[in-house]
Coordinates of C-alpha atoms in Angstrom, one line a residue:
X1 CA 22.5 0.2 22.5
X2 CA 21.2 3.3 20.8
X3 CA 17.4 3.0 19.5
X4 CA 16.0 5.8 17.5
X5 CA 12.9 6.7 16.7
X6 CA 12.1 7.8 12.5
X7 CA 7.9 7.8 12.7
X8 CA 4.5 6.0 13.8
X9 CA 5.0 2.7 14.1
X10 CA 8.6 2.8 12.9
X11 CA 11.6 2.5 15.5
X12 CA 15.4 1.6 14.9
X13 CA 17.7 -0.1 16.7
X14 CA 21.3 0.3 16.8
X15 CA 23.5 -3.0 18.4
X16 CA 27.7 -2.3 18.1
X17 CA 28.9 -5.9 20.2
X18 CA 31.7 -8.0 19.2
X19 CA 31.4 -11.7 19.3
X20 CA 34.4 -13.4 19.1
X21 CA 35.4 -18.0 20.2
X22 CA 37.9 -18.5 20.1
X23 CA 39.5 -22.5 20.7
X24 CA 42.3 -24.6 19.7
X25 CA 43.5 -21.6 17.3
X26 CA 40.5 -20.4 15.8
X27 CA 38.7 -18.2 15.8
X28 CA 35.0 -17.5 14.8
X29 CA 33.7 -14.1 15.7
X30 CA 30.3 -13.0 14.6
X31 CA 27.9 -10.2 16.5
X32 CA 24.9 -9.9 19.1
X33 CA 21.7 -7.8 18.4
X34 CA 19.5 -6.7 20.4
X35 CA 15.8 -5.3 18.4
X36 CA 13.7 -3.2 20.2
X37 CA 10.4 -2.5 18.5
X38 CA 7.0 -1.1 19.5
X39 CA 3.3 -2.5 19.3
X40 CA 1.7 -1.4 17.0
X41 CA -1.7 -1.1 16.0
X42 CA -1.6 0.3 12.7
X43 CA -0.6 -3.0 11.2
X44 CA -3.2 -4.3 8.8
X45 CA -6.6 -2.3 8.5
X46 CA -7.7 -0.4 11.3
X47 CA -11.0 2.1 11.4
X48 CA -11.3 5.9 12.2
X49 CA -14.1 7.7 12.4
X50 CA -14.0 11.8 10.9
X51 CA -15.3 14.7 12.8
X52 CA -18.3 13.7 10.0
X53 CA -20.8 10.9 9.4
X54 CA -20.8 12.6 5.1
X55 CA -20.6 9.6 3.5
X56 CA -16.7 9.9 1.4
X57 CA -15.8 9.4 -1.7
X58 CA -13.3 10.4 -3.3
X59 CA -9.6 10.2 -2.0
X60 CA -5.9 11.4 -2.9
X61 CA -2.6 10.0 -1.6
X62 CA 0.0 12.0 -1.9
X63 CA 2.8 10.0 0.8
X64 CA 1.9 8.3 3.7
X65 CA 1.3 11.1 5.5
X66 CA -0.5 13.6 3.3
X67 CA -3.8 12.4 2.3
X68 CA -7.1 14.4 1.4
X69 CA -10.9 12.7 1.6
X70 CA -14.1 14.2 -0.1
X71 CA -17.6 13.9 -0.2
X72 CA -21.3 14.7 0.7
X73 CA -22.2 17.7 1.4
X74 CA -18.3 19.6 0.4
X75 CA -16.8 17.4 2.8
X76 CA -12.8 17.6 2.8
X77 CA -10.1 16.1 5.4
X78 CA -6.6 16.6 4.8
X79 CA -4.4 13.7 7.2
X80 CA -1.4 15.6 7.9
X81 CA 1.3 14.8 10.8
X82 CA -1.4 11.8 12.3
X83 CA -3.5 14.4 12.3
X84 CA -7.4 14.1 10.5
X85 CA -8.9 18.0 9.7
X86 CA -12.1 19.6 7.7
X87 CA -11.0 21.8 5.3
X88 CA -13.2 25.1 4.6
X89 CA -14.8 25.1 0.7
X90 CA -17.0 26.7 -1.3
X91 CA -19.6 24.4 -1.8
X92 CA -22.7 22.0 -0.1
X93 CA -22.6 19.5 -3.8
X94 CA -21.8 16.4 -3.0
X95 CA -18.2 15.8 -4.1
X96 CA -17.6 12.3 -5.8
X97 CA -13.8 12.5 -6.7
X98 CA -10.6 14.8 -5.1
X99 CA -6.5 14.6 -7.0
X100 CA -3.9 16.5 -5.3
X101 CA -0.6 17.6 -7.1
X102 CA 0.8 19.2 -3.6
X103 CA -0.3 19.9 -0.1
X104 CA -1.5 23.3 -1.8
X105 CA -2.7 22.8 -5.3
X106 CA -5.7 20.2 -6.5
X107 CA -8.8 20.0 -8.0
X108 CA -12.0 18.2 -6.3
X109 CA -15.3 17.2 -8.3
X110 CA -18.8 15.7 -7.7
X111 CA -22.7 16.1 -8.8
X112 CA -24.4 19.0 -9.9
X113 CA -21.6 19.7 -12.6
X114 CA -18.9 20.9 -9.4
X115 CA -15.6 21.4 -9.9
X116 CA -13.1 23.2 -7.5
X117 CA -9.6 23.9 -7.6
X118 CA -7.0 24.6 -4.8
X119 CA -4.7 27.2 -5.6
X120 CA -2.1 28.2 -2.3
X121 CA -4.3 26.4 -0.1
X122 CA -7.8 28.4 -0.9
X123 CA -10.2 26.2 -3.0
X124 CA -12.6 28.3 -4.6
X125 CA -15.4 26.9 -7.3
X126 CA -15.2 27.2 -10.4
X127 CA -17.9 28.2 -13.2
X128 CA -20.1 25.4 -13.7
X129 CA -19.8 23.6 -17.6
X130 CA -22.9 21.6 -17.0
X131 CA -25.0 21.6 -14.0
X132 CA -26.4 18.1 -15.2
X133 CA -23.0 16.3 -15.3
X134 CA -22.1 13.7 -12.5
X135 CA -18.5 14.3 -11.7
X136 CA -17.1 10.7 -10.4
X137 CA -13.7 10.5 -10.9
X138 CA -10.2 13.2 -11.5
X139 CA -6.5 12.2 -13.1
X140 CA -4.3 15.2 -12.4
X141 CA -0.8 14.7 -14.0
X142 CA 0.2 18.5 -13.7
X143 CA -0.9 22.0 -13.3
X144 CA -1.7 21.9 -17.2
X145 CA -3.2 17.9 -17.7
X146 CA -6.0 17.6 -15.2
X147 CA -8.8 14.9 -16.6
X148 CA -12.5 14.6 -15.0
X149 CA -14.8 12.6 -16.3
X150 CA -18.4 12.2 -15.7
X151 CA -21.7 11.3 -16.5
X152 CA -24.7 13.5 -17.8
X153 CA -28.3 13.0 -19.7
X154 CA -26.7 13.3 -23.2
X155 CA -24.9 11.4 -24.1
X156 CA -24.5 10.4 -21.6
X157 CA -19.8 9.7 -20.3
X158 CA -18.0 12.4 -21.1
X159 CA -14.3 13.2 -20.1
X160 CA -13.0 17.0 -19.6
X161 CA -9.9 18.2 -19.4
X162 CA -8.0 21.3 -17.8
X163 CA -4.7 22.6 -20.1
X164 CA -3.6 25.0 -17.5
X165 CA -6.3 27.4 -19.0
X166 CA -10.0 26.2 -19.6
X167 CA -11.5 22.9 -19.3
X168 CA -13.2 21.2 -22.8
X169 CA -14.9 18.0 -23.1
X170 CA -11.8 16.1 -25.5
X171 CA -14.4 12.9 -25.0
X172 CA -18.0 11.2 -24.5
X173 CA -19.5 8.4 -25.3
X174 CA -23.1 5.9 -24.4
X175 CA -23.1 5.2 -21.0
X176 CA -21.7 6.1 -17.4
X177 CA -18.0 6.0 -16.6
X178 CA -17.0 5.7 -12.9
X179 CA -13.2 5.4 -12.4
X180 CA -9.8 6.9 -14.3
X181 CA -6.6 5.3 -14.2
X182 CA -3.5 5.6 -15.6
X183 CA 0.0 4.6 -16.0
X184 CA 1.7 7.6 -17.7
X185 CA -0.2 10.2 -20.0
X186 CA -0.2 7.8 -23.3
X187 CA -1.6 4.4 -21.4
X188 CA -5.0 6.2 -19.5
X189 CA -7.9 3.8 -18.9
X190 CA -11.5 4.8 -18.0
X191 CA -14.1 1.9 -17.0
X192 CA -18.6 2.2 -16.2
X193 CA -21.6 0.6 -16.9
X194 CA -22.4 -2.0 -19.2
X195 CA -18.9 -3.4 -19.7
X196 CA -18.0 0.1 -21.3
X197 CA -13.7 0.5 -21.0
X198 CA -11.6 3.1 -23.2
X199 CA -8.2 3.7 -23.5
X200 CA -6.3 6.3 -24.5
X201 CA -2.8 6.6 -26.4
X202 CA -2.1 9.5 -25.6
X203 CA -3.6 10.4 -29.2
X204 CA -6.3 8.8 -29.4
X205 CA -8.9 8.0 -27.4
X206 CA -10.7 3.8 -28.2
X207 CA -13.8 2.3 -26.9
X208 CA -12.8 -1.4 -25.6
X209 CA -14.9 -3.0 -27.3
X210 CA -13.5 -7.4 -26.6
X211 CA -14.9 -9.5 -24.5
X212 CA -15.9 -10.4 -20.7
X213 CA -16.9 -13.3 -19.1
X214 CA -20.3 -11.6 -18.3
X215 CA -22.2 -8.4 -18.3
X216 CA -20.6 -6.0 -15.8
X217 CA -20.7 -2.9 -14.2
X218 CA -17.4 -1.6 -14.2
X219 CA -17.0 0.5 -11.2
X220 CA -12.4 0.3 -10.4
X221 CA -9.9 0.6 -12.6
X222 CA -6.5 0.7 -11.1
X223 CA -3.1 0.1 -13.6
X224 CA -0.3 -2.6 -13.1
X225 CA 3.3 -2.8 -12.3
X226 CA 3.4 -3.6 -16.2
X227 CA 1.1 -1.1 -17.6
X228 CA -1.7 -3.3 -17.8
X229 CA -5.1 -2.5 -16.6
X230 CA -7.0 -4.4 -13.7
X231 CA -10.9 -3.6 -12.9
X232 CA -13.6 -4.9 -11.0
X233 CA -17.1 -4.6 -11.3
X234 CA -20.5 -6.2 -10.6
X235 CA -22.3 -8.9 -12.9
X236 CA -25.5 -7.6 -14.8
X237 CA -27.9 -6.9 -13.6
X238 CA -28.8 -8.7 -10.2
X239 CA -25.8 -7.0 -9.4
X240 CA -25.2 -10.6 -7.4
X241 CA -21.1 -11.9 -8.3
X242 CA -18.6 -10.1 -8.3
X243 CA -15.5 -10.0 -11.4
X244 CA -11.8 -8.5 -10.8
X245 CA -10.5 -9.3 -14.7
X246 CA -7.3 -8.0 -16.1
X247 CA -6.1 -7.6 -20.0
X248 CA -2.4 -8.4 -20.5
X249 CA -2.5 -7.5 -24.3
X250 CA -4.4 -11.2 -25.0
X251 CA -7.7 -10.4 -23.8
X252 CA -9.2 -10.1 -20.9
X253 CA -8.9 -13.0 -17.9
X254 CA -10.0 -13.1 -14.7
X255 CA -7.9 -12.9 -11.7
X256 CA -11.0 -13.0 -9.0
X257 CA -15.0 -13.4 -9.1
X258 CA -16.7 -14.5 -6.1
X259 CA -21.3 -14.0 -5.0
X260 CA -21.2 -11.5 -3.3
X261 CA -21.9 -7.7 -4.7
X262 CA -20.7 -4.2 -5.7
X263 CA -16.6 -3.8 -6.0
X264 CA -16.8 -0.7 -6.4
X265 CA -12.7 -0.1 -6.4
X266 CA -9.6 -1.5 -6.7
X267 CA -5.8 -0.3 -6.9
X268 CA -2.2 -2.2 -6.9
X269 CA 0.8 -1.3 -5.9
X270 CA 3.6 -3.1 -7.8
X271 CA 2.0 -7.0 -6.2
X272 CA 0.2 -5.6 -3.7
X273 CA -3.4 -4.7 -4.3
X274 CA -7.0 -4.4 -2.1
X275 CA -10.4 -4.4 -3.9
X276 CA -13.0 -3.1 -1.9
X277 CA -16.4 -2.7 -1.6
X278 CA -19.9 -3.4 -0.2
X279 CA -20.8 -3.5 3.8
X280 CA -16.2 -3.7 4.2
X281 CA -15.4 -5.9 1.8
X282 CA -11.8 -6.7 1.7
X283 CA -10.2 -8.9 -1.5
X284 CA -6.0 -8.8 -1.2
X285 CA -4.0 -9.9 -4.0
X286 CA -1.2 -12.0 -2.4
X287 CA 1.6 -14.5 -4.4
X288 CA -2.0 -17.2 -4.3
X289 CA -3.9 -14.6 -6.0
X290 CA -7.2 -12.4 -5.2
X291 CA -8.3 -13.9 -1.9
X292 CA -11.4 -12.1 0.9
X293 CA -10.2 -11.2 3.9
X294 CA -11.4 -9.8 7.2
X295 CA -12.1 -6.1 7.2
X296 CA -12.4 -3.4 10.7
X297 CA -15.5 -2.6 9.0
X298 CA -19.4 -2.5 7.7
X299 CA -19.6 0.5 5.8
X300 CA -19.7 0.6 2.1
X301 CA -15.5 1.2 1.2
X302 CA -16.5 3.7 -1.6
X303 CA -12.5 4.5 -2.9
X304 CA -9.5 2.1 -1.4
X305 CA -5.7 3.9 -2.9
X306 CA -2.5 2.7 -1.5
X307 CA 0.6 5.1 -0.7
X308 CA 3.2 2.2 -1.9
X309 CA 3.5 -2.4 -0.9
X310 CA 3.3 -1.3 2.9
X311 CA 0.8 1.5 2.9
X312 CA -3.0 3.3 1.5
X313 CA -5.8 4.1 2.8
X314 CA -9.5 3.7 2.2
X315 CA -13.1 5.4 2.5
X316 CA -16.8 5.1 3.5
X317 CA -20.1 5.4 4.3
X318 CA -21.2 7.0 8.2
X319 CA -17.8 9.3 7.4
X320 CA -14.5 6.4 8.4
X321 CA -11.8 6.3 6.7
X322 CA -9.9 3.4 6.8
X323 CA -5.6 2.8 6.9
X324 CA -3.2 0.4 6.2
X325 CA -0.2 -0.5 7.3
X326 CA 1.9 -3.5 6.7
X327 CA 4.4 -4.9 8.7
X328 CA 7.9 -4.7 6.9
X329 CA 12.0 -5.5 7.9
X330 CA 15.4 -4.4 6.8
X331 CA 18.1 -5.4 8.4
X332 CA 21.3 -2.7 7.0
X333 CA 24.5 -3.4 7.8
X334 CA 26.2 0.6 8.5
X335 CA 29.6 0.4 9.2
X336 CA 32.3 -2.4 8.3
X337 CA 35.1 -1.1 11.9
X338 CA 38.2 -1.6 11.4
X339 CA 39.5 -2.4 14.3
X340 CA 41.5 -4.8 16.8
X341 CA 38.6 -7.1 17.4
X342 CA 36.6 -7.0 13.8
X343 CA 32.9 -5.2 15.0
X344 CA 29.8 -5.0 13.1
X345 CA 27.5 -1.7 13.2
X346 CA 23.8 -2.9 11.5
X347 CA 20.6 -1.8 12.0
X348 CA 17.2 -3.8 12.1
X349 CA 14.2 -1.9 11.0
X350 CA 10.7 -2.8 11.9
X351 CA 7.9 -1.3 10.9
X352 CA 4.5 -1.4 11.6
X353 CA 4.9 -4.3 13.8
X354 CA 1.7 -4.1 14.7
X355 CA 0.5 -6.1 18.5
X356 CA -0.1 -9.8 19.4
X357 CA 3.8 -9.9 17.0
X358 CA 6.9 -11.3 17.7
X359 CA 10.2 -11.0 16.0
X360 CA 13.0 -13.8 15.1
X361 CA 16.6 -13.6 14.5
X362 CA 18.8 -16.8 12.4
X363 CA 21.8 -16.6 12.2
X364 CA 23.8 -18.5 9.2
X365 CA 27.6 -19.1 9.5
X366 CA 29.8 -19.7 6.1
X367 CA 33.1 -21.6 8.3
X368 CA 34.5 -21.8 4.2
X369 CA 31.9 -23.0 3.1
X370 CA 30.6 -25.2 5.3
X371 CA 27.2 -23.8 6.9
X372 CA 25.9 -23.9 10.4
X373 CA 22.4 -22.3 11.2
X374 CA 19.9 -21.5 13.6
X375 CA 16.8 -22.6 13.9
X376 CA 18.4 -26.4 12.8
X377 CA 20.2 -27.3 15.2
X378 CA 23.7 -28.7 14.7
X379 CA 26.2 -30.0 17.8
X380 CA 28.5 -27.6 16.3
X381 CA 26.2 -24.4 17.5
X382 CA 23.8 -23.4 20.6
X383 CA 21.8 -20.6 21.0
X384 CA 20.4 -19.3 23.8
X385 CA 16.9 -17.2 23.4
X386 CA 16.2 -13.5 25.6
X387 CA 13.7 -12.0 26.0
X388 CA 11.9 -9.5 27.7
X389 CA 8.2 -7.9 27.6
X390 CA 6.6 -4.7 28.6
X391 CA 3.6 -3.4 27.9
X392 CA 3.9 -1.7 24.7
X393 CA 7.7 -3.1 24.1
X394 CA 9.4 -6.1 23.2
X395 CA 13.6 -6.6 23.6
X396 CA 14.6 -9.7 22.4
X397 CA 18.5 -10.7 22.7
X398 CA 19.4 -13.4 20.7
X399 CA 22.9 -14.7 21.9
X400 CA 24.8 -17.5 20.1
X401 CA 27.3 -19.9 21.5
X402 CA 30.2 -22.1 19.7
X403 CA 31.7 -24.5 20.3
X404 CA 33.9 -25.7 16.6
X405 CA 34.9 -28.7 16.2
X406 CA 37.7 -29.8 15.4
X407 CA 39.9 -29.0 12.0
X408 CA 37.5 -26.9 10.9
X409 CA 38.5 -23.2 11.0
X410 CA 37.8 -19.6 11.6
X411 CA 33.9 -18.0 10.3
X412 CA 34.1 -16.0 7.6
X413 CA 31.1 -14.8 6.3
X414 CA 27.7 -14.5 8.1
X415 CA 23.7 -14.5 7.2
X416 CA 21.6 -12.1 9.3
X417 CA 18.1 -12.8 8.5
X418 CA 14.9 -11.0 10.7
X419 CA 11.5 -12.1 10.3
X420 CA 7.6 -11.1 12.0
X421 CA 5.9 -13.6 12.7
X422 CA 2.9 -14.0 13.7
X423 CA 0.7 -17.1 14.5
X424 CA 3.4 -18.8 12.8
X425 CA 3.2 -17.1 9.3
X426 CA 6.0 -15.0 7.7
X427 CA 4.9 -11.8 8.0
X428 CA 8.5 -10.0 6.8
X429 CA 11.4 -10.5 6.2
X430 CA 14.9 -9.2 5.7
X431 CA 18.6 -10.3 5.4
X432 CA 22.5 -9.3 5.2
X433 CA 25.6 -11.0 5.0
X434 CA 28.2 -10.4 7.1
X435 CA 32.1 -10.8 6.6
X436 CA 35.4 -10.6 7.9
X437 CA 39.3 -9.6 5.5

């Protein structure tokens, strides 16, 4: 058995074992998998205090190991190598948005018209286009295609564009623009105050004036895997009721509605999504719809972004960061070894297993079309489970023992099933099929 540390919270365990049972001229072979996992405290959402008490507003994720945040007093922090470090900036103004194109190139913007640009890892402040604008969000496709949105006193919402040479205003509208999201340069959505929704198709900016269930201030927008917008906001004028809405082409429909205030941010990644807001409130998208979940924080969450289905980050007031790491299971048949006893080289990878969680292993045998499996015990198949626990690791072995009935024949296929379980709830699983020639 060989155990390899792949990175933070991920351990891969290799096992190469041949098991052969022979009785009455019939033969069955399977394999034994020894699984070693590290217990992690990163599964689900956890809270971290940065070396600042500044309110954090902006968030940019290049990968789960390259993250940037921005906030009050010109604050920028960079997460890399598992460590959050402060970054020197040329301003003390409030930064409300940040968008990185690489670890050494990006943009930040905020109050009083401040726009910062990062080149070769050095941040500089650009001459203000309008110091009466509060920039709220940034969308950066590449070094010559960057959008910065915000609002001023007259006429209100503005969309600014960097073309690689200069920043110019490309669209304006009455109202306050709050957040921008896109699936590509020809499908951009912006939301803002009093039901404000704007779409760009690559050629024309158009205001969406279709009806919503109620008048709302819209704070967050994300684009789902099919290119449709998902927005969040709060009912006016009391801000006492939050909505999550989507438009799949036939009008806006409600995904979530509840009497709770200040739903400020949203993001989705395939079938996983989160919305967040005041008092650390978190709403999760699951197969059962959007549901309220327990949050590790009571601070207001100002922005939330996913780094894939299993990882994400959120920024809060008072210098707090929330990090999301969901467990996953991956079972892989690496190599079929041709030798006399037919052994297999298999891998089971548990990512972000978390504390107080166990791993269940399931093996199904295909005996020429007749299936025997565990945990639905049969008189023909029984299993012995051995578990050994230590403070920071679990080692679990499944040792199959077979007593084949007369005339059945030999097993010619095995399905190995690995699952991560918490208090009887299935968190993640994967399967792999093995067989013989």
